[in-house]
Amino acid sequence: MIDVSADRSLPVPRNFLLDAGPSFIAIAGVIANIIQIVTVGRVTTEGLVAFGFVVTATVVLVGYNFKRRRKVDDAAVGELNVVRSALASTFAAYRPYQDELTIVFNIGEGSTGDVVEEHHVTTALQDDSAVHWCHLEPVTRGPSQSLEWNLLKLLVNRRAISSGQAQRAVPIRLHGTSAPVLIFFAPPSATVEWMANYRSPSFWDPLRRDYSQQFEWIPPALGLDEMSKRRSPVRSITFEFRVPPSLGMLADPGPPPKGVTFRRDSTGVHEYTIHNVAELPGGEGSTVNPISWPLRLIRREGET
């Protein structure tokens, strides 16, 4: 017979470690990151980042409790909502970085196969600063398509500074109808290369159904307190559209809009590049008009 008395004699220490261990780990991580952060950047950045890591640790701990209990706790849900609201209101308009962005649209054979890849090269605005966070707002068709968080299957990675595996970034969901996310990076650096992969079910339903769809993308805006003459944190952007052979191919778009260059590679991928978002037409102030052009699908031969 196996003696389990020793196992039964330590329930309190074991439970204590299960309950308090994650808290100790999170607090230690926060302290370590704050020590790094306070040595660089402006005071406002230091305060925001320290706040962000504290709140991130809180989100992680609440999520951990969700997993352990395997049930929805109304009080914990309320805590999460308060934390997300605090993050959204604090970081919503503050973007001390510029972004070189590539968005790849993988058009699926059906609604569930629509996948988006975002490739970012994010650089701090100040020469002596570091990139601590970035915003991500998954692409939608606007009011005609809402994204459910559980269907996104968001995966965020950052490229390793040296050889080895890519380092994971920390995505925190914010409040909003378009499932906005705040991405934290640690340890920080002047330039961060990172990628987000997520699903956007039904994004290309009009193209599959009607063989045409008006593509539209609105550049992220800056806060009202932005003192620079930038019009968006995105400096340049490239869009790639990939169609599976089973659906057909994209038709020649004709002359691209002003400020946009077009390229088509040997595999049929359509690529549109805007080298300077600031030069795009827009309204008064710093706003930029939506980027928009039509896409038309040529059905594969023999399809009726």
Short mmCIF file of C-alpha atoms in Angstrom, two decimals:
data_model
loop_
_atom_site.label_atom_id
_atom_site.label_comp_id
_atom_site.label_asym_id
_atom_site.label_seq_id
_atom_site.Cartn_x
_atom_site.Cartn_y
_atom_site.Cartn_z
CA MET A 1 0.00 0.00 0.00
CA ILE A 2 1.25 3.44 -0.86
CA ASP A 3 1.54 5.85 2.06
CA VAL A 4 -0.05 9.18 1.21
CA SER A 5 0.09 10.63 4.70
CA ALA A 6 2.94 12.96 3.77
CA ASP A 7 0.91 14.24 0.86
CA ARG A 8 -2.08 14.92 3.09
CA SER A 9 -0.03 16.70 5.71
CA LEU A 10 0.85 19.64 3.46
CA PRO A 11 -2.48 20.94 2.10
CA VAL A 12 -2.08 24.42 3.54
CA PRO A 13 1.40 25.20 2.10
CA ARG A 14 0.48 23.68 -1.26
CA ASN A 15 -2.77 25.64 -1.51
CA PHE A 16 -0.97 28.77 -0.38
CA LEU A 17 1.55 28.40 -3.20
CA LEU A 18 -1.23 27.83 -5.72
CA ASP A 19 -3.07 30.95 -4.54
CA ALA A 20 -0.18 33.30 -3.88
CA GLY A 21 2.53 32.00 -6.23
CA PRO A 22 1.18 33.71 -9.37
CA SER A 23 0.87 36.97 -7.45
CA PHE A 24 4.51 36.82 -6.37
CA ILE A 25 5.61 36.06 -9.92
CA ALA A 26 3.53 38.89 -11.38
CA ILE A 27 4.73 41.41 -8.80
CA ALA A 28 8.36 40.41 -9.35
CA GLY A 29 7.93 40.80 -13.10
CA VAL A 30 6.35 44.22 -12.69
CA ILE A 31 9.17 45.41 -10.42
CA ALA A 32 11.81 44.13 -12.86
CA ASN A 33 10.18 45.87 -15.79
CA ILE A 34 9.74 49.15 -13.92
CA ILE A 35 13.44 49.12 -13.04
CA GLN A 36 14.23 48.89 -16.77
CA ILE A 37 11.64 51.45 -17.76
CA VAL A 38 12.59 54.26 -15.37
CA THR A 39 16.06 54.46 -16.89
CA VAL A 40 14.80 55.60 -20.31
CA GLY A 41 12.15 57.78 -21.92
CA ARG A 42 10.13 60.72 -20.72
CA VAL A 43 8.44 60.93 -17.34
CA THR A 44 5.00 60.55 -18.90
CA THR A 45 6.09 57.39 -20.67
CA GLU A 46 7.55 55.98 -17.46
CA GLY A 47 4.33 56.57 -15.58
CA LEU A 48 2.12 55.11 -18.29
CA VAL A 49 4.24 52.02 -18.77
CA ALA A 50 4.53 51.34 -15.06
CA PHE A 51 0.77 51.67 -14.80
CA GLY A 52 0.32 49.40 -17.80
CA PHE A 53 2.42 46.60 -16.38
CA VAL A 54 0.66 46.80 -13.03
CA VAL A 55 -2.72 46.56 -14.73
CA THR A 56 -1.48 43.77 -17.00
CA ALA A 57 -0.46 41.77 -13.95
CA THR A 58 -3.94 42.33 -12.54
CA VAL A 59 -5.55 41.05 -15.73
CA VAL A 60 -3.35 37.95 -15.68
CA LEU A 61 -4.24 37.16 -12.08
CA VAL A 62 -7.98 37.57 -12.63
CA GLY A 63 -7.75 35.37 -15.73
CA TYR A 64 -5.85 32.77 -13.72
CA ASN A 65 -8.65 32.67 -11.17
CA PHE A 66 -11.18 32.22 -13.98
CA LYS A 67 -9.27 29.19 -15.21
CA ARG A 68 -8.96 27.64 -11.77
CA ARG A 69 -12.61 28.07 -10.87
CA ARG A 70 -13.88 27.06 -14.32
CA LYS A 71 -16.91 29.27 -13.83
CA VAL A 72 -17.85 32.90 -14.39
CA ASP A 73 -17.54 35.03 -11.29
CA ASP A 74 -19.58 38.25 -11.55
CA ALA A 75 -17.23 40.10 -9.22
CA ALA A 76 -14.18 39.05 -11.26
CA VAL A 77 -15.93 40.09 -14.48
CA GLY A 78 -16.53 43.49 -12.95
CA GLU A 79 -12.85 43.75 -12.01
CA LEU A 80 -11.79 42.90 -15.55
CA ASN A 81 -14.12 45.53 -16.98
CA VAL A 82 -12.73 48.19 -14.66
CA VAL A 83 -9.15 47.24 -15.55
CA ARG A 84 -9.83 47.30 -19.29
CA SER A 85 -11.60 50.65 -19.05
CA ALA A 86 -8.65 52.11 -17.16
CA LEU A 87 -6.21 50.84 -19.78
CA ALA A 88 -8.34 52.09 -22.66
CA SER A 89 -8.79 55.58 -21.23
CA THR A 90 -5.11 55.93 -20.28
CA PHE A 91 -3.50 54.67 -23.48
CA ALA A 92 -6.24 55.42 -26.01
CA ALA A 93 -4.74 58.54 -27.60
CA TYR A 94 -1.11 58.28 -26.52
CA ARG A 95 1.06 56.84 -29.30
CA PRO A 96 4.74 57.77 -28.83
CA TYR A 97 5.82 55.58 -31.75
CA GLN A 98 5.62 55.31 -35.53
CA ASP A 99 4.68 52.19 -37.44
CA GLU A 100 5.72 50.62 -40.74
CA LEU A 101 2.88 48.23 -41.39
CA THR A 102 2.06 45.37 -43.76
CA ILE A 103 -1.41 43.81 -43.66
CA VAL A 104 -1.85 40.48 -45.45
CA PHE A 105 -5.42 39.38 -46.23
CA ASN A 106 -5.69 35.63 -46.75
CA ILE A 107 -9.05 35.20 -48.46
CA GLY A 108 -10.58 31.88 -47.50
CA GLU A 109 -12.64 29.52 -49.59
CA GLY A 110 -15.41 30.04 -47.03
CA SER A 111 -16.33 32.49 -44.29
CA THR A 112 -14.31 30.74 -41.58
CA GLY A 113 -11.12 30.81 -43.65
CA ASP A 114 -10.60 34.58 -43.70
CA VAL A 115 -7.33 35.25 -41.86
CA VAL A 116 -5.39 38.50 -41.40
CA GLU A 117 -1.66 38.84 -40.75
CA GLU A 118 -0.24 42.15 -39.56
CA HIS A 119 3.52 42.71 -39.72
CA HIS A 120 4.71 45.73 -37.73
CA VAL A 121 8.02 47.54 -37.43
CA THR A 122 7.37 49.93 -34.55
CA THR A 123 9.92 52.61 -33.64
CA ALA A 124 9.92 55.06 -30.73
CA LEU A 125 9.59 58.73 -31.70
CA GLN A 126 12.30 59.92 -29.31
CA ASP A 127 15.89 58.87 -30.05
CA ASP A 128 16.54 58.04 -26.40
CA SER A 129 13.25 56.23 -25.85
CA ALA A 130 12.08 52.65 -26.20
CA VAL A 131 8.91 51.05 -27.50
CA HIS A 132 6.93 49.71 -24.58
CA TRP A 133 3.51 49.21 -26.11
CA CYS A 134 1.53 49.45 -29.34
CA HIS A 135 -2.13 49.45 -30.31
CA LEU A 136 -3.85 46.82 -32.44
CA GLU A 137 -7.37 47.20 -33.81
CA PRO A 138 -8.35 44.18 -35.90
CA VAL A 139 -9.48 45.09 -39.41
CA THR A 140 -13.20 44.90 -40.13
CA ARG A 141 -15.57 46.06 -42.87
CA GLY A 142 -16.78 48.70 -40.47
CA PRO A 143 -20.34 48.71 -39.09
CA SER A 144 -21.32 45.92 -41.48
CA GLN A 145 -19.05 43.46 -39.66
CA SER A 146 -18.45 43.08 -35.95
CA LEU A 147 -15.71 40.85 -34.56
CA GLU A 148 -16.31 38.59 -31.59
CA TRP A 149 -13.28 38.24 -29.36
CA ASN A 150 -13.64 34.47 -29.03
CA LEU A 151 -13.57 34.06 -32.82
CA LEU A 152 -10.41 36.13 -33.37
CA LYS A 153 -7.98 33.45 -32.15
CA LEU A 154 -5.42 36.24 -31.81
CA LEU A 155 -1.75 35.25 -31.73
CA VAL A 156 0.92 37.92 -31.22
CA ASN A 157 4.69 37.37 -31.47
CA ARG A 158 7.71 39.63 -31.61
CA ARG A 159 10.88 38.86 -33.50
CA ALA A 160 13.84 37.94 -31.33
CA ILE A 161 16.61 40.52 -31.08
CA SER A 162 19.26 37.81 -31.46
CA SER A 163 19.17 34.29 -32.83
CA GLY A 164 16.65 31.98 -31.27
CA GLN A 165 12.90 31.70 -31.03
CA ALA A 166 10.64 34.71 -31.40
CA GLN A 167 9.66 36.33 -28.12
CA ARG A 168 6.02 36.49 -27.15
CA ALA A 169 4.40 39.88 -26.68
CA VAL A 170 1.60 40.41 -24.15
CA PRO A 171 -1.81 41.25 -25.71
CA ILE A 172 -4.48 42.73 -23.44
CA ARG A 173 -8.02 43.09 -24.74
CA LEU A 174 -9.62 46.53 -24.33
CA HIS A 175 -13.22 47.66 -24.46
CA GLY A 176 -14.62 48.46 -27.90
CA THR A 177 -16.86 47.18 -30.66
CA SER A 178 -13.91 46.32 -32.93
CA ALA A 179 -12.06 44.23 -30.31
CA PRO A 180 -9.12 46.64 -29.76
CA VAL A 181 -5.98 45.25 -28.12
CA LEU A 182 -3.04 46.82 -26.29
CA ILE A 183 0.28 45.06 -26.95
CA PHE A 184 3.00 45.25 -24.29
CA PHE A 185 6.67 44.50 -25.00
CA ALA A 186 9.36 43.54 -22.50
CA PRO A 187 12.25 44.02 -22.46
CA PRO A 188 11.77 47.20 -24.50
CA SER A 189 13.97 48.41 -27.34
CA ALA A 190 14.10 51.36 -29.74
CA THR A 191 12.51 49.31 -32.56
CA VAL A 192 10.26 46.30 -32.16
CA GLU A 193 9.32 43.93 -34.97
CA TRP A 194 6.16 42.03 -34.20
CA MET A 195 3.36 40.15 -35.91
CA ALA A 196 -0.32 39.62 -35.15
CA ASN A 197 -2.32 36.80 -36.68
CA TYR A 198 -6.09 36.65 -36.25
CA ARG A 199 -9.27 35.44 -37.91
CA SER A 200 -11.84 37.77 -39.40
CA PRO A 201 -14.74 35.45 -40.24
CA SER A 202 -16.96 36.61 -43.14
CA PHE A 203 -14.70 39.57 -44.01
CA TRP A 204 -14.69 38.56 -47.69
CA ASP A 205 -18.27 37.27 -47.95
CA PRO A 206 -19.26 40.02 -50.44
CA LEU A 207 -16.33 39.13 -52.71
CA ARG A 208 -17.21 35.42 -52.69
CA ARG A 209 -20.92 36.12 -53.18
CA ASP A 210 -20.91 39.04 -55.64
CA TYR A 211 -17.37 38.69 -57.09
CA SER A 212 -16.68 42.30 -56.13
CA GLN A 213 -16.08 44.17 -52.89
CA GLN A 214 -15.11 47.70 -51.92
CA PHE A 215 -12.07 47.52 -49.67
CA GLU A 216 -11.74 50.28 -47.07
CA TRP A 217 -9.24 50.97 -44.30
CA ILE A 218 -9.10 53.98 -41.98
CA PRO A 219 -5.61 54.97 -40.74
CA PRO A 220 -5.37 55.10 -36.94
CA ALA A 221 -5.80 58.62 -35.61
CA LEU A 222 -3.79 60.54 -33.02
CA GLY A 223 -4.98 62.09 -29.81
CA LEU A 224 -6.15 65.68 -29.60
CA ASP A 225 -3.13 66.50 -27.45
CA GLU A 226 -0.65 65.32 -30.10
CA MET A 227 1.77 68.23 -30.57
CA SER A 228 3.59 67.00 -33.67
CA LYS A 229 2.43 67.45 -37.25
CA ARG A 230 1.89 63.75 -37.76
CA ARG A 231 -1.45 62.62 -39.12
CA SER A 232 -1.27 59.01 -37.96
CA PRO A 233 1.12 56.74 -36.04
CA VAL A 234 1.28 54.66 -39.24
CA ARG A 235 3.92 56.16 -41.52
CA SER A 236 3.74 53.67 -44.38
CA ILE A 237 1.56 50.68 -45.13
CA THR A 238 1.35 47.80 -47.60
CA PHE A 239 -1.76 45.71 -48.25
CA GLU A 240 -1.48 42.21 -49.72
CA PHE A 241 -4.49 40.28 -51.01
CA ARG A 242 -4.11 36.51 -51.47
CA VAL A 243 -6.83 34.45 -53.20
CA PRO A 244 -6.88 30.62 -53.25
CA PRO A 245 -6.83 29.16 -56.80
CA SER A 246 -10.14 27.40 -56.10
CA LEU A 247 -11.89 30.80 -56.04
CA GLY A 248 -10.19 32.34 -59.06
CA MET A 249 -8.00 35.42 -59.23
CA LEU A 250 -8.24 39.15 -58.67
CA ALA A 251 -8.83 41.29 -61.75
CA ASP A 252 -6.43 44.00 -62.89
CA PRO A 253 -7.42 47.03 -60.77
CA GLY A 254 -6.43 49.67 -63.31
CA PRO A 255 -4.72 52.90 -62.22
CA PRO A 256 -4.34 52.94 -58.41
CA PRO A 257 -5.58 55.86 -56.29
CA LYS A 258 -3.34 58.89 -55.83
CA GLY A 259 -0.44 58.18 -53.48
CA VAL A 260 -0.75 54.41 -53.91
CA THR A 261 1.56 52.10 -55.90
CA PHE A 262 0.37 48.72 -57.16
CA ARG A 263 2.31 45.51 -57.83
CA ARG A 264 1.21 42.04 -58.84
CA ASP A 265 3.60 39.12 -58.40
CA SER A 266 3.83 35.89 -60.37
CA THR A 267 1.50 34.03 -58.00
CA GLY A 268 -1.31 36.54 -58.48
CA VAL A 269 -0.91 38.35 -55.16
CA HIS A 270 -2.05 41.97 -55.38
CA GLU A 271 0.05 44.43 -53.38
CA TYR A 272 -0.79 48.07 -52.73
CA THR A 273 1.74 50.34 -50.98
CA ILE A 274 1.37 53.80 -49.49
CA HIS A 275 4.83 55.11 -48.72
CA ASN A 276 3.70 58.20 -46.82
CA VAL A 277 0.32 58.18 -45.10
CA ALA A 278 0.76 61.86 -44.22
CA GLU A 279 0.50 62.80 -47.91
CA LEU A 280 -2.93 61.22 -48.33
CA PRO A 281 -5.92 63.54 -48.78
CA GLY A 282 -8.01 64.27 -45.71
CA GLY A 283 -10.25 66.69 -43.92
CA GLU A 284 -9.38 69.58 -41.68
CA GLY A 285 -6.71 69.05 -39.06
CA SER A 286 -4.84 65.78 -38.95
CA THR A 287 -7.53 63.38 -40.14
CA VAL A 288 -6.91 61.15 -43.14
CA ASN A 289 -9.65 60.04 -45.52
CA PRO A 290 -10.40 56.30 -45.59
CA ILE A 291 -8.18 54.35 -47.98
CA SER A 292 -10.53 52.68 -50.44
CA TRP A 293 -10.59 50.91 -53.79
CA PRO A 294 -12.69 48.17 -55.44
CA LEU A 295 -11.59 44.54 -55.72
CA ARG A 296 -13.06 42.27 -58.39
CA LEU A 297 -12.79 38.49 -58.51
CA ILE A 298 -12.49 36.58 -61.80
CA ARG A 299 -14.03 33.15 -61.29
CA ARG A 300 -11.87 30.15 -62.05
CA GLU A 301 -12.36 28.62 -65.48
CA GLY A 302 -15.31 26.25 -65.78
CA GLU A 303 -17.20 27.67 -62.75
CA THR A 304 -20.83 28.61 -63.28
#
